[in-house]
């Protein structure tokens, strides 16, 4: 069964191969909905979505002060809207000459993930993706937003 559509199951424990595989499978199942993306862009999308999922799981589910019970995946109604909201914030941010809010966002998440010792997958993803050219970053974020919208069963807005 599609891991995104499952209604409820335990999220694998942080720091395990099971968690890494589970997050990667989620990202891949989300990206399967996108057909018009070349192989390089698809890898970037998967890398970004995996990094963002690991980041949010580290920030929300894995911190000891927040653990009251096992973390549970509640289908597409938990993590995905949060991811979409974060991406929309940076996609719709006014662009000032010389500013690159997407790159800054990736660098900020990289620093927080490094300092807080989140999963190394997100640390590496953010570090590598922040090195992309400006247009590639903007394109990746646009495509990632579309992937999340499709995964939530929403329509992609036409610009």
mmCIF file of C-alpha atoms in Angstrom:
data_model
loop_
_atom_site.group_PDB
_atom_site.id
_atom_site.type_symbol
_atom_site.label_atom_id
_atom_site.label_comp_id
_atom_site.label_asym_id
_atom_site.label_seq_id
_atom_site.Cartn_x
_atom_site.Cartn_y
_atom_site.Cartn_z
ATOM 1 C CA UNK A 1 0.000 0.000 0.000
ATOM 2 C CA UNK A 2 1.153 3.540 -0.774
ATOM 3 C CA UNK A 3 2.930 4.878 2.376
ATOM 4 C CA UNK A 4 1.392 8.331 1.944
ATOM 5 C CA UNK A 5 -2.170 7.040 1.808
ATOM 6 C CA UNK A 6 -1.925 4.751 4.828
ATOM 7 C CA UNK A 7 -4.135 6.166 7.480
ATOM 8 C CA UNK A 8 -2.042 5.488 10.549
ATOM 9 C CA UNK A 9 1.125 3.624 11.529
ATOM 10 C CA UNK A 10 4.177 4.146 13.711
ATOM 11 C CA UNK A 11 7.002 6.211 12.354
ATOM 12 C CA UNK A 12 10.249 4.220 12.482
ATOM 13 C CA UNK A 13 12.635 5.160 15.260
ATOM 14 C CA UNK A 14 15.010 8.058 14.631
ATOM 15 C CA UNK A 15 18.562 7.185 13.676
ATOM 16 C CA UNK A 16 17.671 3.845 12.102
ATOM 17 C CA UNK A 17 17.943 2.575 8.567
ATOM 18 C CA UNK A 18 14.199 1.848 8.757
ATOM 19 C CA UNK A 19 13.533 5.587 9.238
ATOM 20 C CA UNK A 20 15.785 6.520 6.316
ATOM 21 C CA UNK A 21 14.144 3.978 4.009
ATOM 22 C CA UNK A 22 10.657 4.979 5.161
ATOM 23 C CA UNK A 23 11.305 8.687 4.458
ATOM 24 C CA UNK A 24 12.883 7.904 1.087
ATOM 25 C CA UNK A 25 9.901 5.719 0.134
ATOM 26 C CA UNK A 26 7.507 8.528 1.091
ATOM 27 C CA UNK A 27 9.430 11.037 -1.004
ATOM 28 C CA UNK A 28 9.603 8.672 -3.972
ATOM 29 C CA UNK A 29 5.908 7.861 -3.811
ATOM 30 C CA UNK A 30 5.168 11.592 -3.803
ATOM 31 C CA UNK A 31 7.470 12.222 -6.773
ATOM 32 C CA UNK A 32 5.868 9.390 -8.768
ATOM 33 C CA UNK A 33 2.954 11.751 -9.459
ATOM 34 C CA UNK A 34 5.249 14.069 -11.431
ATOM 35 C CA UNK A 35 5.851 12.977 -14.991
ATOM 36 C CA UNK A 36 7.399 15.993 -16.735
ATOM 37 C CA UNK A 37 10.585 16.225 -14.691
ATOM 38 C CA UNK A 38 13.989 15.094 -15.920
ATOM 39 C CA UNK A 39 16.106 12.634 -13.945
ATOM 40 C CA UNK A 40 18.378 15.258 -12.369
ATOM 41 C CA UNK A 41 15.441 17.343 -11.181
ATOM 42 C CA UNK A 42 13.730 14.207 -9.850
ATOM 43 C CA UNK A 43 16.822 13.399 -7.757
ATOM 44 C CA UNK A 44 16.870 16.967 -6.423
ATOM 45 C CA UNK A 45 13.168 16.742 -5.560
ATOM 46 C CA UNK A 46 13.652 13.471 -3.707
ATOM 47 C CA UNK A 47 16.713 14.838 -1.928
ATOM 48 C CA UNK A 48 14.888 18.009 -0.872
ATOM 49 C CA UNK A 49 11.704 16.210 0.229
ATOM 50 C CA UNK A 50 13.719 13.616 2.179
ATOM 51 C CA UNK A 51 15.748 16.375 3.803
ATOM 52 C CA UNK A 52 12.671 18.394 4.708
ATOM 53 C CA UNK A 53 10.867 15.339 6.137
ATOM 54 C CA UNK A 54 13.887 14.356 8.234
ATOM 55 C CA UNK A 55 14.239 17.970 9.363
ATOM 56 C CA UNK A 56 10.611 18.228 10.474
ATOM 57 C CA UNK A 57 10.649 14.806 12.116
ATOM 58 C CA UNK A 58 13.791 15.836 14.012
ATOM 59 C CA UNK A 59 12.243 19.150 14.988
ATOM 60 C CA UNK A 60 8.813 17.810 15.963
ATOM 61 C CA UNK A 61 8.758 14.075 16.613
ATOM 62 C CA UNK A 62 12.240 13.179 17.793
ATOM 63 C CA UNK A 63 12.935 15.753 20.465
ATOM 64 C CA UNK A 64 12.822 14.151 23.918
ATOM 65 C CA UNK A 65 10.752 16.950 25.447
ATOM 66 C CA UNK A 66 7.988 16.317 22.875
ATOM 67 C CA UNK A 67 7.901 12.539 23.195
ATOM 68 C CA UNK A 68 4.905 11.401 25.137
ATOM 69 C CA UNK A 69 4.198 8.366 23.000
ATOM 70 C CA UNK A 70 5.445 6.806 19.798
ATOM 71 C CA UNK A 71 5.306 9.086 16.776
ATOM 72 C CA UNK A 72 2.502 8.087 14.433
ATOM 73 C CA UNK A 73 2.107 8.848 10.746
ATOM 74 C CA UNK A 74 -1.453 9.951 10.195
ATOM 75 C CA UNK A 75 -1.476 9.798 6.432
ATOM 76 C CA UNK A 76 -1.295 12.900 4.351
ATOM 77 C CA UNK A 77 -2.932 15.105 6.977
ATOM 78 C CA UNK A 78 0.063 15.787 9.218
ATOM 79 C CA UNK A 79 3.507 16.352 7.822
ATOM 80 C CA UNK A 80 2.571 17.215 4.230
ATOM 81 C CA UNK A 81 0.521 20.380 4.933
ATOM 82 C CA UNK A 82 3.335 21.598 7.184
ATOM 83 C CA UNK A 83 5.851 21.000 4.387
ATOM 84 C CA UNK A 84 3.588 22.718 1.868
ATOM 85 C CA UNK A 85 3.118 25.725 4.122
ATOM 86 C CA UNK A 86 6.845 26.107 4.644
ATOM 87 C CA UNK A 87 7.516 25.909 0.914
ATOM 88 C CA UNK A 88 4.725 28.367 0.065
ATOM 89 C CA UNK A 89 6.166 30.862 2.508
ATOM 90 C CA UNK A 90 9.455 30.934 0.609
ATOM 91 C CA UNK A 91 7.914 30.629 -2.864
ATOM 92 C CA UNK A 92 5.690 33.646 -2.272
ATOM 93 C CA UNK A 93 8.223 35.776 -0.431
ATOM 94 C CA UNK A 94 8.918 39.084 -2.202
ATOM 95 C CA UNK A 95 12.226 38.919 -4.027
ATOM 96 C CA UNK A 96 14.502 41.851 -3.343
ATOM 97 C CA UNK A 97 17.428 42.418 -5.695
ATOM 98 C CA UNK A 98 20.365 40.335 -4.530
ATOM 99 C CA UNK A 99 18.353 38.335 -1.992
ATOM 100 C CA UNK A 100 17.896 34.617 -2.230
ATOM 101 C CA UNK A 101 15.361 33.554 0.404
ATOM 102 C CA UNK A 102 15.322 29.905 -0.714
ATOM 103 C CA UNK A 103 19.093 29.587 -0.364
ATOM 104 C CA UNK A 104 18.961 31.357 2.999
ATOM 105 C CA UNK A 105 16.176 29.002 4.141
ATOM 106 C CA UNK A 106 18.254 25.958 3.169
ATOM 107 C CA UNK A 107 21.309 27.382 4.953
ATOM 108 C CA UNK A 108 19.253 28.160 8.062
ATOM 109 C CA UNK A 109 17.804 24.628 8.123
ATOM 110 C CA UNK A 110 21.302 23.215 7.548
ATOM 111 C CA UNK A 111 22.634 25.109 10.573
ATOM 112 C CA UNK A 112 19.721 24.117 12.811
ATOM 113 C CA UNK A 113 19.895 20.486 11.685
ATOM 114 C CA UNK A 114 23.639 20.423 12.313
ATOM 115 C CA UNK A 115 23.444 22.137 15.725
ATOM 116 C CA UNK A 116 20.480 20.025 16.881
ATOM 117 C CA UNK A 117 21.989 16.813 15.492
ATOM 118 C CA UNK A 118 19.011 15.979 13.260
ATOM 119 C CA UNK A 119 19.312 13.131 10.792
ATOM 120 C CA UNK A 120 22.458 13.474 8.651
ATOM 121 C CA UNK A 121 20.343 12.975 5.528
ATOM 122 C CA UNK A 122 18.796 16.432 5.950
ATOM 123 C CA UNK A 123 22.122 18.034 6.837
ATOM 124 C CA UNK A 124 23.702 16.710 3.659
ATOM 125 C CA UNK A 125 20.668 17.500 1.496
ATOM 126 C CA UNK A 126 20.458 21.121 2.620
ATOM 127 C CA UNK A 127 24.208 21.659 2.294
ATOM 128 C CA UNK A 128 24.289 20.279 -1.248
ATOM 129 C CA UNK A 129 21.071 21.891 -2.467
ATOM 130 C CA UNK A 130 22.100 25.329 -1.146
ATOM 131 C CA UNK A 131 24.944 25.221 -3.693
ATOM 132 C CA UNK A 132 22.578 25.129 -6.679
ATOM 133 C CA UNK A 133 22.246 28.062 -9.044
ATOM 134 C CA UNK A 134 19.474 30.525 -8.181
ATOM 135 C CA UNK A 135 17.150 29.441 -11.017
ATOM 136 C CA UNK A 136 17.658 25.757 -10.167
ATOM 137 C CA UNK A 137 16.747 26.472 -6.533
ATOM 138 C CA UNK A 138 13.594 28.341 -7.504
ATOM 139 C CA UNK A 139 12.613 25.585 -9.941
ATOM 140 C CA UNK A 140 13.235 22.867 -7.343
ATOM 141 C CA UNK A 141 11.086 24.654 -4.770
ATOM 142 C CA UNK A 142 8.293 25.190 -7.291
ATOM 143 C CA UNK A 143 8.348 21.511 -8.291
ATOM 144 C CA UNK A 144 8.493 20.368 -4.661
ATOM 145 C CA UNK A 145 5.466 22.535 -3.848
ATOM 146 C CA UNK A 146 3.607 20.975 -6.780
ATOM 147 C CA UNK A 147 4.523 17.473 -5.604
ATOM 148 C CA UNK A 148 3.160 18.189 -2.119
ATOM 149 C CA UNK A 149 -0.041 19.714 -3.526
ATOM 150 C CA UNK A 150 -0.583 16.670 -5.752
ATOM 151 C CA UNK A 151 0.087 14.368 -2.783
ATOM 152 C CA UNK A 152 -2.581 16.225 -0.823
ATOM 153 C CA UNK A 153 -5.025 15.784 -3.698
ATOM 154 C CA UNK A 154 -5.056 19.477 -4.555
ATOM 155 C CA UNK A 155 -4.761 21.139 -7.935
ATOM 156 C CA UNK A 156 -1.599 22.884 -8.998
ATOM 157 C CA UNK A 157 -2.154 26.624 -9.498
ATOM 158 C CA UNK A 158 -1.322 27.877 -12.976
ATOM 159 C CA UNK A 159 1.025 30.870 -12.921
#
